[in-house]
Structure formats: structure tokens, C-alpha cells
Amino acid sequence: MFIVGLVILIVGLMISVALHELGHMLPAKKFGALVPEYWIGFGPTVWKTKKGDTTYGLKALPLGGYVRILGMYFPNGNGRKTKADGSLTLAEMARQQSGAELDDAARRGQSGKPFYRLSTPQKLVVMAGGPVMNLLIAVVLIAIVVMGIGFNVPSTNIAEVRNAEDGTASPAVTAGIEAGDQIVQWDGRPVESWEGLTEAIQATDGPVDVVAIREGSPVNLVVEPQLREDGTRYVGIVSAVERQRGTPADVAENVWMQVSATGRAIVALPVSLFDLVQSLFTGEERDSSGVISVVGVARLAGDIAGAPTAVDSDSTAGTGIPGGMSFLDRAALMLSLLAALNVALFAFNLIPLPPLDGGHVAGALWGGARNVGAKVTGKPRPAPADTARMVPLAYGVFAVLMVMTVILVVADLVKPITFA
């Protein structure tokens, strides 16, 4: 079952990547840009086909994907072209490669706009299309979980009556509460939820009147919760779990919570990585809510698929929620994991640094701001923004991302976060 979980995650991840790249490719083609390649995965080619001017293919390593759009950089940018030793700068090499690709396309009879000739709104749609697609995937997955599958929620129906922790009769046994009863009133107040019942139990000091529904008829009982040494009160009842489905408002709230939490995690990423490295060398316990790599995500997927089929946990109120990891439970957790992964792809890709999509968005906004400035001041429209100047920064960011990936992968192998 562990392997099944890994396979499901890999397939889900590759579908997410494929749709992400479609989010770039479809608007690019719509706006007339040249898109010669669309690939899923990296490494050796497993399969490919050509339709029109675009080659579509699948590569062996399921580690991402890419769409090649010609003319990403303005070939005639006026930035620095050579270094002190006379060799070309990284920016100039990117400009020349962009120009060479366009010349080669023209020789092959392909016509279309280079990316740098698209309008600012078109550039924004193309570059933001990938991350937005990931967000839409997450919304759909969360909606399936919240509105379709639902969540296991404790109810006021009693599944089990237990003895006290010392083996003597519990308050529930003494009062005559039975499995199958539904608690509808506690100390004269209606009980509408399990949470409300546990709060009422903890607020009880002495015997209280309780009303339960048993086989359709009300039963009057008197219950006196037992006071534990830690100050909490114990009755000895276990809730029956019911599957409860949410509303579109619940979906929106869940999506917002995940996006905002992911944003906070990205902001705190440098500190989180420092703490993680420190825990690796000092033996400190790893933060179970910290950031993980795709290896960690894969491990969680395997843990979900291979988790035990029965869980039994007690709450601080002396109550518990029995149940098992059913097929729907596993499906909900797996879909939630894929949704969280897509939210992460959405948020991380919008960081305004190249080579991430957000870096190209920033370049498009800069070019648009220059055009607006020229229009307002009555100056001629400037040449396309020389975004090739950001190429050295892109190399630096890529190196940082590789170091971060290595740290996270090592941590997920040496000190993994498990589903438990």
C-alpha cells in the first residue's frame, strides 16, 4: 500500500505539472506566440509527437516540466554585453540565444510573435497562467474533499460507554447511559454538537440532569462527571463519528487558510531552513509542521496509503472518537495532500524572482510601467524591457533553490516527518 501511495502522488504531481504548463502554453498560443516545445518531466525522452509547430513529449524523470516560448528576451537589449576580459556576459548570451531561436524559426517558415513583443497584459496572463492553474487544481481538489467526501465529525450519538480509568464504573455507567443513546440536553441546556457537549462536561461541578434519546424516546438521567488529577472531568462516553459535508463557503475558507499559511511559510523559509539544519547537526527534534521536500511529500503519501485501518483516540474530556482509516478517509487525505502541493506550487512560483514565473511577471510589470511612463510624459514608446539583465540573478536563485532542495531532501531521508 505504501508503493500505491507513492504512485498516486507521482501521477497526481505529473498531472498538476502538465496542467501548469498548459496554463502557460494555451494563452501563449492564443496570443500568437511561438511555442515549439511542451514537455512533462526531464531527462531521456520516453514519448513525443508533433502537432503543428509544437512538439509534445514525456520524459523519464517525473521532476517537473517546461514549455519553451521563443523570444523570452529582447535580442537587441542595450545592457552590458561583454565582461572585462572580452567574453560575453550571461545576459548577452541569453539575448543572442533568443535571437538565434527566432532566426531559426523564421528559416523553418514558422511565424508568430516573440514573447517580448506581447503586450503587458498578455505577458502577465501567459506567465501567471501556470500558477493560477495550480490554484484552480487546488480549489477543485479541496471542493471534492469538503463538499463531496466530507470529514469525520464526532456527533452527540454515543458509540461506546467505558469504565473509569481505574477499572471501576464510570459516571456514564453509573448514570445508565447506553451505546446508541443521543445526548440532547445537559443541565437543562440543549446539546447541538460534540464540542458543545465536551465543553458542558468540563464546566460541570456536581451532578446534573441529562436527557438522552433512546430508541426514539427521551430518557432522563443524572450524571456526575469524575474529576481527574489534571483538573479535567471524565464521563466515559465515546462519540459515534458521522461524515459531514461542507458548503462552498467552507471551500473558500479552506482555500484561503491554505494560501495564507503557505505564504507565511514562504516568508519564514530562511528561518525554517536554519532551524532545520541546526536540528540535523544538534539532534534536536524536527518541527513537524515545517517545510518538506517532494521526498517528504512522497513519504507522507505512502504513509497515508499504508496507515492502519483502525484508530482509537481519547479526548481530554474522557471521551473518544473510534473509527478507522476507510477508503474515503484515505482518499480525502491524499486529495488534501495534492491540494496542498498545488497551493505550494501556486504561491512559490509567484515569488518575484527569476527563473520563477513571478520573476517574469515582475519583468512584464516593469516593461509595462516604462510604457505607461513614456505615454504620460509624451515620450516615444521605449524598446522592450531588457529582462535578460535578470539572467545572472536567475542563476543565483537557481543555485539557492538547489541548495535548499538538497537540505530538505537530506532532512526528509535522515529525519523524516511521518503521517503519524
Coordinates of C-alpha atoms in Angstrom, one line a residue:
M1 CA 0.0 0.0 0.0
F2 CA 3.0 2.3 0.6
I3 CA 4.0 1.9 -3.0
V4 CA 0.4 2.6 -4.1
G5 CA 0.5 5.9 -2.3
L6 CA 3.8 6.9 -4.0
V7 CA 2.4 6.0 -7.4
I8 CA -0.8 8.0 -6.8
L9 CA 1.3 11.0 -5.7
I10 CA 3.6 10.8 -8.7
V11 CA 0.6 10.6 -11.1
G12 CA -1.1 13.5 -9.3
L13 CA 2.0 15.6 -9.4
M14 CA 2.6 15.0 -13.1
I15 CA -1.0 15.9 -13.9
S16 CA -0.5 19.0 -11.9
V17 CA 2.7 19.8 -13.8
A18 CA 1.0 19.1 -17.1
L19 CA -1.9 21.5 -16.3
H20 CA 0.6 24.1 -15.0
E21 CA 2.4 24.1 -18.3
L22 CA -0.9 24.2 -20.2
G23 CA -1.6 27.3 -18.2
H24 CA 1.4 28.9 -19.9
M25 CA 1.1 27.3 -23.4
L26 CA -2.6 27.9 -24.2
P27 CA -2.6 31.7 -23.7
A28 CA 0.8 32.0 -25.4
K29 CA -0.6 30.2 -28.5
K30 CA -3.8 32.3 -28.2
F31 CA -1.8 35.5 -28.3
G32 CA 0.2 34.3 -31.3
A33 CA 3.5 33.5 -29.6
L34 CA 5.8 30.7 -30.9
V35 CA 5.7 27.6 -28.7
P36 CA 7.9 24.9 -30.2
E37 CA 8.1 22.6 -27.2
Y38 CA 5.9 21.2 -24.4
W39 CA 7.5 18.7 -22.1
I40 CA 6.4 16.8 -19.0
G41 CA 9.4 15.5 -17.0
F42 CA 13.1 15.8 -17.6
G43 CA 15.9 13.5 -18.8
P44 CA 15.6 10.9 -21.6
T45 CA 12.6 11.2 -23.9
V46 CA 10.0 8.4 -23.4
W47 CA 7.5 9.6 -26.0
K48 CA 6.9 12.6 -28.2
T49 CA 4.7 13.7 -31.1
K50 CA 4.5 16.9 -33.1
K51 CA 1.3 18.8 -33.9
G52 CA 1.6 21.9 -35.9
D53 CA 4.7 23.9 -34.8
T54 CA 4.8 22.3 -31.3
T55 CA 6.5 19.1 -30.1
Y56 CA 4.7 17.5 -27.2
G57 CA 6.5 14.9 -25.2
L58 CA 7.1 12.9 -22.0
K59 CA 10.5 12.4 -20.4
A60 CA 11.7 9.7 -18.0
L61 CA 12.2 11.7 -14.7
P62 CA 8.9 13.0 -13.2
L63 CA 10.5 16.0 -11.6
G64 CA 8.7 18.8 -13.4
G65 CA 8.1 20.1 -16.9
Y66 CA 8.5 23.1 -19.1
V67 CA 7.1 25.0 -22.1
R68 CA 9.6 26.7 -24.4
I69 CA 8.3 30.0 -25.7
L70 CA 10.5 31.8 -28.2
G71 CA 11.7 35.3 -27.8
M72 CA 11.6 35.5 -24.0
Y73 CA 14.5 38.1 -24.1
F74 CA 14.8 41.1 -26.4
P75 CA 17.8 40.3 -28.6
N76 CA 18.8 44.0 -29.0
G77 CA 18.8 44.9 -25.4
N78 CA 21.2 47.7 -24.5
G79 CA 22.6 46.3 -21.3
R80 CA 26.2 45.4 -20.8
K81 CA 27.4 42.9 -23.5
T82 CA 30.9 41.9 -22.5
K83 CA 32.9 41.3 -19.4
A84 CA 36.3 43.0 -18.7
D85 CA 38.1 40.0 -20.3
G86 CA 36.0 40.5 -23.5
S87 CA 33.8 37.4 -23.0
L88 CA 30.1 37.7 -23.3
T89 CA 28.0 38.4 -20.2
L90 CA 25.3 35.9 -19.2
A91 CA 22.7 38.5 -20.2
E92 CA 24.2 38.9 -23.7
M93 CA 24.4 35.2 -24.2
A94 CA 20.7 35.0 -23.3
R95 CA 19.9 37.8 -25.8
Q96 CA 21.9 36.1 -28.6
Q97 CA 20.3 32.7 -27.9
S98 CA 16.8 34.3 -28.0
G99 CA 17.6 36.0 -31.3
A100 CA 19.1 32.8 -32.8
E101 CA 16.0 30.8 -31.9
L102 CA 13.8 33.4 -33.6
D103 CA 16.0 33.4 -36.7
D104 CA 15.9 29.5 -36.8
A105 CA 12.1 29.6 -36.5
A106 CA 11.9 32.1 -39.4
R107 CA 14.1 29.9 -41.6
R108 CA 11.8 27.0 -40.9
G109 CA 8.8 29.1 -42.0
Q110 CA 7.3 29.4 -38.6
S111 CA 5.6 32.7 -37.9
G112 CA 4.4 34.3 -34.7
K113 CA 5.2 36.9 -32.1
P114 CA 8.3 36.7 -29.9
F115 CA 7.3 36.8 -26.2
Y116 CA 8.9 40.2 -25.8
R117 CA 6.5 41.7 -28.4
L118 CA 3.4 40.6 -26.5
S119 CA 1.5 43.4 -24.6
T120 CA 2.0 43.7 -20.9
P121 CA -1.4 42.2 -20.1
Q122 CA -0.7 39.3 -22.4
K123 CA 2.6 38.6 -20.8
L124 CA 1.0 38.6 -17.4
V125 CA -1.7 36.2 -18.5
V126 CA 0.9 33.8 -20.0
M127 CA 3.3 33.8 -17.1
A128 CA 0.7 33.8 -14.3
G129 CA -1.3 31.2 -16.2
G130 CA 0.8 28.3 -14.8
P131 CA 0.5 29.2 -11.1
V132 CA -3.2 30.1 -11.4
M133 CA -3.8 26.7 -12.9
N134 CA -2.3 25.2 -9.8
L135 CA -4.6 27.3 -7.7
L136 CA -7.6 26.1 -9.7
I137 CA -6.5 22.5 -9.3
A138 CA -6.2 23.0 -5.5
V139 CA -9.7 24.6 -5.4
V140 CA -11.2 21.6 -7.3
L141 CA -9.5 19.1 -5.0
I142 CA -10.5 20.9 -1.9
A143 CA -14.1 21.2 -3.1
I144 CA -14.1 17.4 -3.7
V145 CA -12.9 16.8 -0.2
V146 CA -15.1 19.3 1.6
M147 CA -18.3 19.1 -0.4
G148 CA -18.0 15.6 -1.8
I149 CA -16.2 13.3 0.6
G150 CA -16.7 15.3 3.8
F151 CA -15.0 14.9 7.1
N152 CA -15.4 12.5 10.0
V153 CA -17.0 14.6 12.7
P154 CA -17.9 13.4 16.2
S155 CA -21.6 13.5 16.9
T156 CA -23.8 13.5 20.1
N157 CA -24.6 9.9 19.4
I158 CA -22.9 7.5 21.8
A159 CA -20.9 4.7 20.2
E160 CA -19.4 3.2 23.4
V161 CA -19.7 3.5 27.2
R162 CA -16.4 2.9 29.1
N163 CA -15.5 2.2 32.6
A164 CA -13.4 4.6 34.6
E165 CA -9.6 4.6 34.1
D166 CA -9.1 2.7 37.3
G167 CA -11.4 0.0 36.2
T168 CA -14.4 1.0 38.3
A169 CA -17.8 2.0 37.0
S170 CA -17.5 5.4 35.1
P171 CA -20.0 8.2 35.6
A172 CA -21.7 7.2 32.4
V173 CA -22.1 3.6 33.5
T174 CA -23.4 4.7 36.9
A175 CA -25.9 7.1 35.3
G176 CA -27.2 4.4 32.9
I177 CA -26.0 5.9 29.6
E178 CA -26.0 3.2 26.8
A179 CA -24.4 2.8 23.4
G180 CA -26.8 4.2 20.8
D181 CA -28.1 7.0 23.1
Q182 CA -28.2 10.5 21.7
I183 CA -27.4 13.2 24.2
V184 CA -29.8 16.1 23.5
Q185 CA -29.8 18.1 26.8
W186 CA -27.2 18.7 29.5
D187 CA -28.0 20.5 32.7
G188 CA -31.2 22.0 31.2
R189 CA -29.4 23.3 28.0
P190 CA -29.7 21.8 24.5
V191 CA -26.7 19.9 23.1
E192 CA -26.2 20.5 19.4
S193 CA -22.6 19.3 18.9
W194 CA -20.0 17.0 20.4
E195 CA -17.8 20.0 21.0
G196 CA -20.6 21.7 22.9
L197 CA -21.1 18.5 25.0
T198 CA -17.4 18.3 25.9
E199 CA -17.4 21.9 26.9
A200 CA -20.5 21.4 29.1
I201 CA -18.9 18.4 30.7
Q202 CA -15.8 20.4 31.6
A203 CA -18.0 23.2 33.0
T204 CA -19.9 20.8 35.3
D205 CA -19.4 20.7 39.0
G206 CA -21.6 18.1 40.6
P207 CA -24.5 16.0 39.4
V208 CA -26.6 17.4 36.5
D209 CA -29.8 16.3 34.7
V210 CA -29.2 14.9 31.3
V211 CA -31.7 13.9 28.6
A212 CA -30.9 11.3 26.0
I213 CA -32.9 9.9 23.1
R214 CA -33.0 6.1 23.3
E215 CA -34.9 4.1 20.5
G216 CA -36.9 7.3 19.7
S217 CA -37.9 8.1 23.3
P218 CA -36.4 10.6 25.7
V219 CA -34.7 9.2 28.8
N220 CA -33.9 11.3 31.9
L221 CA -30.6 10.6 33.6
V222 CA -28.4 12.1 36.3
V223 CA -24.7 12.3 35.6
E224 CA -21.8 13.5 37.9
P225 CA -18.5 13.8 35.9
Q226 CA -15.4 12.4 37.7
L227 CA -12.7 14.9 38.4
R228 CA -9.2 13.8 37.2
E229 CA -5.9 14.7 38.8
D230 CA -5.1 17.1 36.0
G231 CA -8.3 19.1 36.6
T232 CA -10.3 17.8 33.7
R233 CA -13.6 15.9 34.1
Y234 CA -14.3 12.4 32.8
V235 CA -17.7 10.8 31.9
G236 CA -16.7 7.7 30.0
I237 CA -18.6 8.1 26.7
V238 CA -17.2 7.7 23.2
S239 CA -18.8 9.6 20.3
A240 CA -20.1 8.0 17.2
V241 CA -18.4 9.5 14.1
E242 CA -20.5 10.9 11.3
R243 CA -19.4 12.1 7.9
Q244 CA -20.3 15.7 7.4
R245 CA -20.0 17.6 4.1
G246 CA -19.3 21.3 3.8
T247 CA -20.5 24.2 1.7
P248 CA -18.9 26.4 -1.0
A249 CA -18.2 28.9 1.8
D250 CA -16.3 26.2 3.6
V251 CA -14.3 25.5 0.5
A252 CA -13.4 29.2 0.1
E253 CA -12.4 29.4 3.8
N254 CA -10.2 26.3 3.4
V255 CA -8.5 27.6 0.3
W256 CA -7.8 30.9 1.9
M257 CA -6.4 29.3 5.0
Q258 CA -4.0 27.1 2.9
V259 CA -2.9 30.0 0.7
S260 CA -2.2 32.3 3.6
A261 CA -0.5 29.6 5.6
T262 CA 1.7 28.8 2.6
G263 CA 2.5 32.5 2.2
R264 CA 3.6 32.7 5.8
A265 CA 5.7 29.6 5.4
I266 CA 7.5 31.1 2.4
V267 CA 8.2 34.3 4.3
A268 CA 9.6 32.3 7.2
L269 CA 11.5 29.9 4.9
P270 CA 15.1 31.2 5.7
V271 CA 14.5 30.9 9.4
S272 CA 12.9 27.4 8.9
L273 CA 15.8 26.2 6.9
F274 CA 18.3 27.5 9.5
D275 CA 16.4 25.7 12.3
L276 CA 16.2 22.5 10.1
V277 CA 20.0 22.5 9.5
Q278 CA 20.5 23.1 13.2
S279 CA 18.3 20.2 14.2
L280 CA 20.2 17.9 11.8
F281 CA 23.5 18.7 13.4
T282 CA 22.4 19.0 17.0
G283 CA 19.9 16.2 17.2
E284 CA 17.1 18.5 18.2
E285 CA 13.6 17.3 17.3
R286 CA 12.4 18.5 13.9
D287 CA 9.4 20.8 13.6
S288 CA 6.6 18.5 12.4
S289 CA 4.8 21.5 10.8
G290 CA 7.9 22.6 9.0
V291 CA 8.6 22.7 5.2
I292 CA 9.4 19.4 3.4
S293 CA 10.7 18.4 0.0
V294 CA 8.9 16.3 -2.6
V295 CA 10.6 13.3 -1.0
G296 CA 8.9 14.2 2.3
V297 CA 5.6 14.6 0.5
A298 CA 6.1 11.2 -1.2
R299 CA 6.7 9.6 2.2
L300 CA 3.5 11.2 3.6
A301 CA 1.6 9.8 0.6
G302 CA 3.0 6.3 1.3
D303 CA 2.1 6.7 5.0
I304 CA -1.5 7.6 4.2
A305 CA -1.9 4.6 1.9
G306 CA -0.3 2.3 4.3
A307 CA -1.8 3.6 7.6
P308 CA -3.5 1.2 10.0
T309 CA -7.2 0.7 9.4
A310 CA -8.3 1.4 12.9
V311 CA -7.7 4.4 15.1
D312 CA -8.8 4.9 18.7
S313 CA -8.2 8.2 20.5
D314 CA -9.5 9.8 23.7
S315 CA -10.1 13.4 24.2
T316 CA -9.2 15.4 27.3
A317 CA -12.9 15.2 28.4
G318 CA -12.7 11.5 28.9
T319 CA -14.4 10.9 25.5
G320 CA -13.0 9.5 22.3
I321 CA -13.7 9.1 18.6
P322 CA -13.3 5.5 17.5
G323 CA -13.1 4.6 13.8
G324 CA -10.8 3.5 11.1
M325 CA -9.0 4.8 8.0
S326 CA -11.6 3.9 5.5
F327 CA -11.2 4.3 1.7
L328 CA -12.9 7.7 1.8
D329 CA -10.6 8.8 4.7
R330 CA -7.5 7.8 2.6
A331 CA -8.9 9.5 -0.5
A332 CA -9.7 12.7 1.4
L333 CA -6.2 12.8 2.9
M334 CA -4.5 12.0 -0.4
L335 CA -6.5 14.7 -2.3
S336 CA -5.8 17.1 0.5
L337 CA -2.1 16.4 0.2
L338 CA -2.2 17.0 -3.6
A339 CA -4.2 20.2 -3.0
A340 CA -1.6 21.5 -0.5
L341 CA 1.1 20.6 -3.0
N342 CA -0.6 22.7 -5.7
V343 CA -1.1 25.6 -3.3
A344 CA 2.6 25.5 -2.7
L345 CA 3.3 25.5 -6.4
F346 CA 1.0 28.4 -6.9
A347 CA 2.5 30.5 -4.1
F348 CA 6.1 29.6 -4.6
N349 CA 6.1 30.2 -8.4
L350 CA 4.8 33.7 -7.8
I351 CA 7.8 34.8 -5.8
P352 CA 9.1 37.8 -7.9
L353 CA 12.5 36.3 -8.7
P354 CA 13.7 34.7 -11.9
P355 CA 13.7 31.9 -13.0
L356 CA 10.4 31.5 -11.2
D357 CA 7.2 32.6 -13.0
G358 CA 6.9 35.5 -10.6
G359 CA 10.3 36.8 -11.9
H360 CA 8.9 37.0 -15.5
V361 CA 5.7 38.6 -14.1
A362 CA 7.9 41.3 -12.4
G363 CA 9.8 41.8 -15.7
A364 CA 6.5 42.3 -17.6
L365 CA 5.2 44.8 -15.0
W366 CA 8.5 46.7 -15.2
G367 CA 8.2 46.9 -19.0
G368 CA 4.5 48.0 -18.7
A369 CA 5.5 50.7 -16.2
R370 CA 8.1 52.0 -18.6
N371 CA 5.5 52.1 -21.4
V372 CA 3.0 54.0 -19.2
G373 CA 5.6 56.4 -18.0
A374 CA 6.6 57.2 -21.6
K375 CA 2.9 57.7 -22.6
V376 CA 2.3 60.0 -19.6
T377 CA 5.4 62.1 -20.3
G378 CA 4.8 62.2 -24.1
K379 CA 8.0 60.4 -24.9
P380 CA 8.3 57.8 -27.7
R381 CA 7.4 54.2 -26.7
P382 CA 10.6 52.6 -25.4
A383 CA 12.1 49.4 -26.7
P384 CA 11.0 46.2 -25.0
A385 CA 12.4 45.8 -21.5
D386 CA 15.8 44.2 -21.4
T387 CA 14.8 41.4 -19.0
A388 CA 18.0 39.5 -19.9
R389 CA 19.7 41.6 -17.3
M390 CA 18.0 39.4 -14.7
V391 CA 19.7 36.2 -16.1
P392 CA 22.6 36.4 -13.6
L393 CA 20.1 36.7 -10.8
A394 CA 18.2 33.7 -12.2
Y395 CA 21.4 31.6 -12.0
G396 CA 21.9 32.8 -8.4
V397 CA 18.3 32.0 -7.4
F398 CA 18.6 28.6 -9.1
A399 CA 21.7 27.8 -7.1
V400 CA 20.0 28.8 -3.8
L401 CA 17.0 26.6 -4.8
M402 CA 19.3 23.6 -5.4
V403 CA 21.0 24.1 -2.0
M404 CA 17.6 24.4 -0.3
T405 CA 16.4 21.2 -2.1
V406 CA 19.4 19.2 -1.1
I407 CA 18.9 20.3 2.6
L408 CA 15.3 19.3 2.6
V409 CA 15.8 16.0 0.8
V410 CA 18.6 15.1 3.3
A411 CA 16.4 16.0 6.2
D412 CA 13.4 14.0 4.8
L413 CA 15.7 11.0 4.5
V414 CA 17.6 11.3 7.8
K415 CA 14.9 12.8 10.0
P416 CA 11.6 12.4 8.1
I417 CA 8.2 13.8 9.1
T418 CA 5.7 10.9 9.2
F419 CA 2.0 10.8 8.9
A420 CA 1.7 9.6 12.5

